[in-house]
Short mmCIF file of C-alpha atoms (C1' of nucleotides) in Angstrom, two decimals:
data_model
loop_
_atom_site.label_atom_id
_atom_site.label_comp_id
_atom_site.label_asym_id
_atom_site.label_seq_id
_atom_site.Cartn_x
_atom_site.Cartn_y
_atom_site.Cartn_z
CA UNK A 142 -70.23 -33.67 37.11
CA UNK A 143 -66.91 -34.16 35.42
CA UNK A 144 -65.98 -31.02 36.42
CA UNK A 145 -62.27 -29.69 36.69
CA UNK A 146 -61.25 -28.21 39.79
CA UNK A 147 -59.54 -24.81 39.63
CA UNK A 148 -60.31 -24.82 43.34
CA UNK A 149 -57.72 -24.40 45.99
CA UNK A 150 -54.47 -24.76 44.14
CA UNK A 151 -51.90 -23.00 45.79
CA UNK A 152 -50.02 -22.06 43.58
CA UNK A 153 -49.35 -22.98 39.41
CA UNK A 154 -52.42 -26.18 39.47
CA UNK A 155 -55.39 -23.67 37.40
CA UNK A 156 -56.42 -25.21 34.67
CA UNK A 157 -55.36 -22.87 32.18
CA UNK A 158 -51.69 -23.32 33.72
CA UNK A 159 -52.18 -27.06 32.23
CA UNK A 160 -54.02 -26.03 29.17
CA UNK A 161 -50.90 -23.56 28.33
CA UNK A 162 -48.28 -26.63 29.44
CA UNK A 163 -50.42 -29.09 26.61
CA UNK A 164 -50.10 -26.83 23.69
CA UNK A 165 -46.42 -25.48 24.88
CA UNK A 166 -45.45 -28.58 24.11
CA UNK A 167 -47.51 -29.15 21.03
CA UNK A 168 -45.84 -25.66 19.36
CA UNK A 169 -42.55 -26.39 20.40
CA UNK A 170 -42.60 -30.61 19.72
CA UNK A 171 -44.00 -29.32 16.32
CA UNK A 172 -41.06 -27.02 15.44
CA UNK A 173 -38.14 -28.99 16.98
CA UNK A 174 -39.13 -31.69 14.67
CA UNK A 175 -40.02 -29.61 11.69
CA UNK A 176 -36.48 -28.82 10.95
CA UNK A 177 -34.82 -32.02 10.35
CA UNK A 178 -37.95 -33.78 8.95
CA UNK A 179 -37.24 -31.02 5.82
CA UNK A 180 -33.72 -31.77 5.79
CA UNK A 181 -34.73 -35.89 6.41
CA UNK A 182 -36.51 -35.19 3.12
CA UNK A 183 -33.87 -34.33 0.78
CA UNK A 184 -32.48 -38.29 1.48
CA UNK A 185 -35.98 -39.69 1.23
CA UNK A 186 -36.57 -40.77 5.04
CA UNK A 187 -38.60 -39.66 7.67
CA UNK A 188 -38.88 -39.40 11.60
CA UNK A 189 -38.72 -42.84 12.37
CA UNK A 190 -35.35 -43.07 10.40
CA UNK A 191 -33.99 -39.89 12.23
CA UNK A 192 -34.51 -41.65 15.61
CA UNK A 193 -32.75 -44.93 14.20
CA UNK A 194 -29.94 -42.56 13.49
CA UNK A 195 -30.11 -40.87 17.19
CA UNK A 196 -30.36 -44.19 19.24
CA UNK A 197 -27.48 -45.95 17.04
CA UNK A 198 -25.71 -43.41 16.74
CA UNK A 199 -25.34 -42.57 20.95
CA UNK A 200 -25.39 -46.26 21.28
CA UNK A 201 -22.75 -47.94 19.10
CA UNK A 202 -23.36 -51.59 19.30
CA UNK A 203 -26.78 -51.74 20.00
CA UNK A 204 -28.81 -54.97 19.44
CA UNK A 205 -32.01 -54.86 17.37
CA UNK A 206 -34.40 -55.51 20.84
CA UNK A 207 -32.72 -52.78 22.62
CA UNK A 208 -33.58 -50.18 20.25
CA UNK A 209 -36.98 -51.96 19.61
CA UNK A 210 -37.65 -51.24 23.58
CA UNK A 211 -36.54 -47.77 23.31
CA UNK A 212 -38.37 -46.81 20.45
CA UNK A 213 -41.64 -49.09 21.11
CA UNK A 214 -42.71 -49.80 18.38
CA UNK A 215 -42.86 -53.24 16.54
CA UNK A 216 -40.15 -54.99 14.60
CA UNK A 217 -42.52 -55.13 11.35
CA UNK A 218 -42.29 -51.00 11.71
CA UNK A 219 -38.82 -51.04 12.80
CA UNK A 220 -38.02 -53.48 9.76
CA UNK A 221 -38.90 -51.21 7.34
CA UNK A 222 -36.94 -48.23 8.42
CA UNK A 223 -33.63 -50.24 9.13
CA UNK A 224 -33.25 -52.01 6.79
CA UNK A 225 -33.80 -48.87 4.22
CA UNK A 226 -30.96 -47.66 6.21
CA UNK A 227 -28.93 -50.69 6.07
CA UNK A 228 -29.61 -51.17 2.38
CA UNK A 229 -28.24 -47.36 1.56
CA UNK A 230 -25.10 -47.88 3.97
CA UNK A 231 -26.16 -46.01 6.74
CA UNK A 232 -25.96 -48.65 9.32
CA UNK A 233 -23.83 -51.39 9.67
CA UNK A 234 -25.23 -54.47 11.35
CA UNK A 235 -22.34 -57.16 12.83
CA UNK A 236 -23.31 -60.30 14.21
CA UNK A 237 -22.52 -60.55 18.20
CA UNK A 238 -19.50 -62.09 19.44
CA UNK A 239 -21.35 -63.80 22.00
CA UNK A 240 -25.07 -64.13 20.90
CA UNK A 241 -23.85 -64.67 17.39
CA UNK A 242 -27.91 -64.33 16.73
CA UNK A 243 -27.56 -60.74 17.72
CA UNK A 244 -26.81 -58.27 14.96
CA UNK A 245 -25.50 -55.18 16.69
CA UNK A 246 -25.70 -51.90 14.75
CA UNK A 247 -23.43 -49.35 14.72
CA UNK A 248 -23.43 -46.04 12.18
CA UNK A 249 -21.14 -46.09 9.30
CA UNK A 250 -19.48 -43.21 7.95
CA UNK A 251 -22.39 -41.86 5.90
CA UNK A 252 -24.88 -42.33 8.92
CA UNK A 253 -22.44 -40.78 10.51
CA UNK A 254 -22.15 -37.58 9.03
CA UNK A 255 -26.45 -37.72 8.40
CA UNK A 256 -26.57 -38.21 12.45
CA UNK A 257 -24.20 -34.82 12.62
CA UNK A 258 -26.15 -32.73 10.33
CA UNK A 259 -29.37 -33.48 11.76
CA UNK A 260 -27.77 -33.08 15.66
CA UNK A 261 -26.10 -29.49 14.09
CA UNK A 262 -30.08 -28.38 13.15
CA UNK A 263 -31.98 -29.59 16.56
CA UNK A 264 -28.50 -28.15 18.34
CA UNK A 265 -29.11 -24.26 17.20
CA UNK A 266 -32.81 -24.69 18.18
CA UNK A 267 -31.74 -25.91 21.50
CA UNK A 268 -28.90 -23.76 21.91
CA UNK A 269 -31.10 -20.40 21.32
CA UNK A 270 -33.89 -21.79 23.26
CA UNK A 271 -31.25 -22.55 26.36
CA UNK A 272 -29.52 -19.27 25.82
CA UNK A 273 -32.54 -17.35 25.57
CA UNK A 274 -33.88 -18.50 28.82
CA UNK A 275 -30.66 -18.62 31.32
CA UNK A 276 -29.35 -21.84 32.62
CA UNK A 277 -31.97 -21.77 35.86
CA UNK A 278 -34.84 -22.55 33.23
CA UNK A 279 -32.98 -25.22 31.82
CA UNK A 280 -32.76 -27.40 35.02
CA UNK A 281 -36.52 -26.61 35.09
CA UNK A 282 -37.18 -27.75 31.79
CA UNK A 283 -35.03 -30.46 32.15
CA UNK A 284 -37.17 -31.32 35.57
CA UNK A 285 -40.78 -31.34 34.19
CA UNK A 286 -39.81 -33.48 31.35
CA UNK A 287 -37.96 -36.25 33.60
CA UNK A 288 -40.91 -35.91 35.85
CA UNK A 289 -43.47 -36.05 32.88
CA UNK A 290 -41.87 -39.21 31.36
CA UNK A 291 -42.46 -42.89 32.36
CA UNK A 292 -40.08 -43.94 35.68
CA UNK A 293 -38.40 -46.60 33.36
CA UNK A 294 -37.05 -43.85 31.11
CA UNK A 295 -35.51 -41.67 33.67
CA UNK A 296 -32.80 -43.47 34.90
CA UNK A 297 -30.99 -42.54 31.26
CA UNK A 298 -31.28 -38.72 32.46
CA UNK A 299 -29.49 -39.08 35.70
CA UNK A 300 -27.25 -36.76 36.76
CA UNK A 301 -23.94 -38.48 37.12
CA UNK A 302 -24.72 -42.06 36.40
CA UNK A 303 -24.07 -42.48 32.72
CA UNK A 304 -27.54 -43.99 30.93
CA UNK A 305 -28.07 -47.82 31.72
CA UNK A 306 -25.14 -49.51 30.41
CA UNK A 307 -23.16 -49.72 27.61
CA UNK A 308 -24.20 -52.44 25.29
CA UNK A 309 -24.63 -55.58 26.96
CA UNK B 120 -14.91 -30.63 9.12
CA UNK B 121 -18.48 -30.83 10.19
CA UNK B 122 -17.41 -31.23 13.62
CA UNK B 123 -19.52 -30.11 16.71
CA UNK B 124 -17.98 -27.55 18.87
CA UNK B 125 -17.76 -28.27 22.39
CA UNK B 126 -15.05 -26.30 23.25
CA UNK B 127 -15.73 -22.77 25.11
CA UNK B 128 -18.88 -23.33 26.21
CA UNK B 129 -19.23 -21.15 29.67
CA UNK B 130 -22.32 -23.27 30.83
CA UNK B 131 -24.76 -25.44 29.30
CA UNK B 132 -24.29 -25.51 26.01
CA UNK B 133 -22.29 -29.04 25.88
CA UNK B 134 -22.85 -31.51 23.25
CA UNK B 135 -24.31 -34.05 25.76
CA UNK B 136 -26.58 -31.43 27.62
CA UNK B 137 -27.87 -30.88 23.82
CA UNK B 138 -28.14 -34.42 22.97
CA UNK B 139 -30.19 -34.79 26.41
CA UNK B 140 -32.55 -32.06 25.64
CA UNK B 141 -33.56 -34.33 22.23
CA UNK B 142 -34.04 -37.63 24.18
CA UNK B 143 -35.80 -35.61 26.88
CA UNK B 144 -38.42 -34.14 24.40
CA UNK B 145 -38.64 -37.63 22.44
CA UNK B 146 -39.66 -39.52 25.88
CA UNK B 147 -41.84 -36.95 27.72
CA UNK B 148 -43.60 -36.53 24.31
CA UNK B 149 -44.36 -39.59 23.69
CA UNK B 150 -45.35 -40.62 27.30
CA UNK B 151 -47.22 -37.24 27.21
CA UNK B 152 -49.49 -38.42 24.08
CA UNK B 153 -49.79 -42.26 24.94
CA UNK B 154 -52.86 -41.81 27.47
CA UNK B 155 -54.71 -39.86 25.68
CA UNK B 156 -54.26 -41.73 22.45
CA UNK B 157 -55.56 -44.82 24.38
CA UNK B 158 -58.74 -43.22 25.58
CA UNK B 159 -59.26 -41.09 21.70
CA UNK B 160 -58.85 -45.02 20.34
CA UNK B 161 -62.26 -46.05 22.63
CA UNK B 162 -64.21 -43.46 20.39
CA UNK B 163 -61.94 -44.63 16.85
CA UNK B 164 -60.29 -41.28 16.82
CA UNK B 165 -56.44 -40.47 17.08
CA UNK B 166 -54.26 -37.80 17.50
CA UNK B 167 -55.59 -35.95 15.05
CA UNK B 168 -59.09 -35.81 16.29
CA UNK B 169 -57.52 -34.78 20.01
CA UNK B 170 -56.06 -31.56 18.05
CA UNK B 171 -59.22 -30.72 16.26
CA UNK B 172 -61.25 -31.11 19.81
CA UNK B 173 -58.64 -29.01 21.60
CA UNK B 174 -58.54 -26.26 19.79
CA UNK B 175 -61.91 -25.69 18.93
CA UNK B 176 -63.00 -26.22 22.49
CA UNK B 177 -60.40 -23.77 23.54
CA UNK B 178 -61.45 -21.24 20.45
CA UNK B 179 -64.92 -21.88 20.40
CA UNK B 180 -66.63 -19.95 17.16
CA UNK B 181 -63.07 -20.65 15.19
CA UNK B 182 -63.00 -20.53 11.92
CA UNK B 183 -61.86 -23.43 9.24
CA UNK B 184 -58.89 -21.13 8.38
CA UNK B 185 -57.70 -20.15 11.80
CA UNK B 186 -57.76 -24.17 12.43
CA UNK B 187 -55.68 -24.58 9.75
CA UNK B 188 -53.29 -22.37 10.40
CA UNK B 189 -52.73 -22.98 14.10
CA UNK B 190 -52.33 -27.17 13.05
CA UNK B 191 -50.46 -26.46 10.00
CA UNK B 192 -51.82 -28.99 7.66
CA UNK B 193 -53.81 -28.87 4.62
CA UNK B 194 -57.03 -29.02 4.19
CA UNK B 195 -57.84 -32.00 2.91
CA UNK B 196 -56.46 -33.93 6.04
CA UNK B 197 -58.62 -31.46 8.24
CA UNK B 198 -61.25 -31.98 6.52
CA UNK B 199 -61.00 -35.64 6.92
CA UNK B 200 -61.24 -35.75 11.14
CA UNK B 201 -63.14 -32.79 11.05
CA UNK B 202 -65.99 -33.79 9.07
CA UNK B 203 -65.80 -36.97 11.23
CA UNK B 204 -66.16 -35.20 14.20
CA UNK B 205 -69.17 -33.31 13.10
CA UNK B 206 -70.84 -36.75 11.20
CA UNK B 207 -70.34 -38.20 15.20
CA UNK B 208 -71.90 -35.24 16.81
CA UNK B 209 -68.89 -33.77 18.59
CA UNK B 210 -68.56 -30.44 16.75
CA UNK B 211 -71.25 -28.27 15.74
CA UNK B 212 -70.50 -26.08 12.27
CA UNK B 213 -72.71 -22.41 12.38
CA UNK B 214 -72.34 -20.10 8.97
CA UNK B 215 -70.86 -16.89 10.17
CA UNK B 216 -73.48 -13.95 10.40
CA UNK B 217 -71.09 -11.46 9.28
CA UNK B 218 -69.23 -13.99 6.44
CA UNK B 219 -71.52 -16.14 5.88
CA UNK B 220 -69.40 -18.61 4.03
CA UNK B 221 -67.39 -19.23 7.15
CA UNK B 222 -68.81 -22.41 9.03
CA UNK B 223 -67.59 -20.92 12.81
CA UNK B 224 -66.72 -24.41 14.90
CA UNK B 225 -67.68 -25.37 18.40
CA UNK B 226 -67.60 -28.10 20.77
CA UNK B 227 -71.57 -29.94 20.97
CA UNK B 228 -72.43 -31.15 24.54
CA UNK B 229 -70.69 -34.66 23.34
CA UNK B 230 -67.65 -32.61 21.91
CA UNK B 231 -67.23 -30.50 25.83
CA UNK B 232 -67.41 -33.98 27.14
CA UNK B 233 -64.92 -35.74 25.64
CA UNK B 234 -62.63 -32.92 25.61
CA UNK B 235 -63.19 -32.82 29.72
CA UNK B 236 -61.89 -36.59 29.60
CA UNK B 237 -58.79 -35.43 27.41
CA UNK B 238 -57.92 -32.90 29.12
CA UNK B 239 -58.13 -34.81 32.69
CA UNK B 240 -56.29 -37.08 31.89
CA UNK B 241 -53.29 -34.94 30.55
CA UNK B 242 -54.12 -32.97 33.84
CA UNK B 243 -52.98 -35.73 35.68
CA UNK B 244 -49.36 -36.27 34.22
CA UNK B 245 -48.78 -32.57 34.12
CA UNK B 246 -49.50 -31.79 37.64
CA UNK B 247 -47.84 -34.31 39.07
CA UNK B 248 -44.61 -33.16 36.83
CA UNK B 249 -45.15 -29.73 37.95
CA UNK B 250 -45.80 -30.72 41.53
CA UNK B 251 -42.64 -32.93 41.73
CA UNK B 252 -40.87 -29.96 39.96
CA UNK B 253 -41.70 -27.14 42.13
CA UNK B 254 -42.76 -23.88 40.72
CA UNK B 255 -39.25 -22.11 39.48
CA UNK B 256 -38.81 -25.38 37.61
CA UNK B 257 -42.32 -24.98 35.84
CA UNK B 258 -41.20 -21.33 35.10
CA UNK B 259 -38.00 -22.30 33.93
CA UNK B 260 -39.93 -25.54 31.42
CA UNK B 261 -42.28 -22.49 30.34
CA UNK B 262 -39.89 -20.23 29.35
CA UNK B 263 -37.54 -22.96 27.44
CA UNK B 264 -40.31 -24.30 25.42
CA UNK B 265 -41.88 -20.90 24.94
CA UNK B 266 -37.73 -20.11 23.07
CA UNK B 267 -38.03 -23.42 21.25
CA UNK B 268 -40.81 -22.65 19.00
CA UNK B 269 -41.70 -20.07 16.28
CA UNK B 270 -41.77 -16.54 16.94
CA UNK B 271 -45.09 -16.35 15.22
CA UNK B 272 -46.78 -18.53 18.23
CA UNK B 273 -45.30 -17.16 21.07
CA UNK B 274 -47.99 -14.41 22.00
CA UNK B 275 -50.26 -17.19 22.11
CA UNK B 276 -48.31 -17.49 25.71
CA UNK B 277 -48.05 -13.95 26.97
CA UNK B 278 -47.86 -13.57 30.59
CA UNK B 279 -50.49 -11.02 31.31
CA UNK B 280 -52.72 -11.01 28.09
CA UNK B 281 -54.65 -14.11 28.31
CA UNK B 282 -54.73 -16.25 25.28
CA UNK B 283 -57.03 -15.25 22.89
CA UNK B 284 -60.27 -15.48 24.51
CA UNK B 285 -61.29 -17.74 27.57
CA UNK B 286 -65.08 -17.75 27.56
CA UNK B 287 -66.69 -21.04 26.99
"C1'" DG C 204 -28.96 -85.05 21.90
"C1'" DA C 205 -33.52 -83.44 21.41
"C1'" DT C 206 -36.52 -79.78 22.51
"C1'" DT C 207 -37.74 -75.25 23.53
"C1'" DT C 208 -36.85 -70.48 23.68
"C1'" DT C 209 -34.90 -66.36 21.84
"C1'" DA C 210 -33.23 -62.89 18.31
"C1'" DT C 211 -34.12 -61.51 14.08
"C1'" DG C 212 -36.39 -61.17 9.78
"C1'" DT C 213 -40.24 -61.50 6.36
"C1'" DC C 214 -44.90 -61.57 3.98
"C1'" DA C 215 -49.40 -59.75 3.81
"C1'" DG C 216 -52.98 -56.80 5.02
"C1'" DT C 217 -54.93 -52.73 7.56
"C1'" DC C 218 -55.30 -48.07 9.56
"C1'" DA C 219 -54.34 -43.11 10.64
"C1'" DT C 220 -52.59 -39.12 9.02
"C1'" DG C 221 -50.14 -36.52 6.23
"C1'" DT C 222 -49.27 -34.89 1.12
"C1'" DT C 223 -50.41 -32.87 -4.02
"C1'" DG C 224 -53.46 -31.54 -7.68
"C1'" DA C 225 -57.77 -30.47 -9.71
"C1'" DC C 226 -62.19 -28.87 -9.27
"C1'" DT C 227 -66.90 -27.04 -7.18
"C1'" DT C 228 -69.98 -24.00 -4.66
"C1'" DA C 229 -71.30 -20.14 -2.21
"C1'" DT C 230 -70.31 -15.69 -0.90
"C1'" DC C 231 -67.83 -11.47 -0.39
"C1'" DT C 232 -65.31 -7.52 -2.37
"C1'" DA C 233 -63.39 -4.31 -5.66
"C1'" DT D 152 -70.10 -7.92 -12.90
"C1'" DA D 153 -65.61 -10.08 -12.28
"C1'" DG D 154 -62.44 -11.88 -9.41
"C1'" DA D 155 -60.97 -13.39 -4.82
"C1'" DT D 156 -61.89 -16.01 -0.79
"C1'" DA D 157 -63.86 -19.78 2.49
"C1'" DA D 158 -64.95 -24.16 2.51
"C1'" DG D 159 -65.45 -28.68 0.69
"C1'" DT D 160 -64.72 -32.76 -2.41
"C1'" DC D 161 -62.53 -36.48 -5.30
"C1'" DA D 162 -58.55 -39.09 -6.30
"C1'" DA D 163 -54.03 -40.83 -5.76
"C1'" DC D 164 -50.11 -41.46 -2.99
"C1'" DA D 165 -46.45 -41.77 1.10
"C1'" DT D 166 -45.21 -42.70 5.74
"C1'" DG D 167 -45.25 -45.04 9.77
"C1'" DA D 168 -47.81 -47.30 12.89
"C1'" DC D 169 -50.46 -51.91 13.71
"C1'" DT D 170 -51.81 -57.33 13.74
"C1'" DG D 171 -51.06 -62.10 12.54
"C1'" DA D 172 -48.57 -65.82 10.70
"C1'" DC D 173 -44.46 -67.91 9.66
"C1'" DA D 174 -39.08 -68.86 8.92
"C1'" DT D 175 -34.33 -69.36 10.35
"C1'" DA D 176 -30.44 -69.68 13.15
"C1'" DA D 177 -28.46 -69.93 17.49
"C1'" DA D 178 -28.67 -70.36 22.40
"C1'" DA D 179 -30.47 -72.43 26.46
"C1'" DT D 180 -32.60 -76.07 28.79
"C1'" DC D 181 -34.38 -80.61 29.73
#
DNA sequence: GATTTTATGTCAGTCATGTTGACTTATCTA
DNA sequence: TAGATAAGTCAACATGACTGACATAAAATC
């Protein structure tokens, strides 16, 4: 039978240990985003423009493929989104130096001071969270999640070594 | 200004450490949900159907209005999923013998079934981020989490009390 | 120099999942 | 009996994904 084994697991493997992980991080995914969606509202955009926002906005410069690889999704969605946010002078897109085919995107003042406000609302969540549970928990948190992602994504969370490279 | 502080911060409260705790959620959430959205996509379900399944298998004899408050959306979108899920055989609806205009929910032989498959396969990811994590990190991911979402969820995760009931 | 590949963008159509508003039916409660 | 509640339905709409086909400019390669 496809039966789950609660058998010998030494310690923190019992299936209702992994039942309580799945909806821990349903309950707390669902607030962390609830906030800025509400306050992504008042401008008219959504989640997928508040990650545009995030990934620009920690990496000035970007080129439209990287972001398309970190966000996975496809340009036709992506299109939609950035260029919304190009249109109302959010983002700024330059053609590259090099690759003058490349159009590297960078926030403008406006996008900006939208990336701020919404980093200033996730940062008080995150800030109680972190306080609330002493800085031990946080290198476990921050553990599990590495360890729960895909091993391509990872290398942006080590320790020392800044993420991948800056631009190209 | 609307600048962010990250001046006298004793520990961990540093503008990057916050900006890593977004990316980290993004990523491990979205790796977290990709398998199982594959496998819900075999039946033509999504997401939304996974929720449904999850939480009436885990709350068997639910009603409509406790499922609506634990996902938070209206009815109308419940209704769509649900009443897909029942059409398909995968949840069975009973009138409640006390209320009898409550339709109590529960997971049909097909319903435990695919749930098992959901839940295995999230199994897998989890354990192996717990394993590679080591138990004070798991504590540590619990109790973060646990600070990051509403109050009014929380003693869904009590240490002692087991949630709700078990049964099933 | 001509050809192919790459980076980006666009048009068109579809799907999943959320929303609001209005209304119905059955049943419980005051 | 009247009103409130649990559940469901119809309709219209928004967002953010998807596929497929095609266009343009620039770089890379033959």
């Amino acid at each position: 039978m496809t039966d789950i084994k609660s058998g010998p697991n030494p310690l923190f493997l019992r299936t209702d240990e992994i039942m309580q992980a799945i909806e821990l991080l349903f309950f707390a995914y669902r607030d962390f985003t609830g906030e800025p969606d509400e306050l992504l509202a008042q401008y008219g955009f959504g989640r997928a423009h508040h990650r545009v926002i995030h990934f620009v906005g920690r990496h000035p410069g970007m080129t439209v493929s990287e972001l398309l690889s970190i966000l996975q999704i496809t340009k036709q969605s992506l299109s939609r989104v950035l260029s919304q946010l190009v249109a109302e002078g959010f983002i700024k897109q330059t053609p590259g130096e090099i690759d003058r085919r490349q159009r590297l995107l960078e926030l403008t003042e406006k996008g900006l001071e939208l990336d701020e406000k919404l980093f200033n609302v996730q940062r008080q969540r995150i800030v109680k969270a972190y306080k609330e549970s002493g800085a031990e928990a946080v290198a476990g948190f921050r553990s599990v999640l590495i360890n729960m992602m895909e091993e391509s994504d990872r290398p942006r969370f080590a320790k020392k070594t800044h993420p991948p490279s800056p631009r190209r």
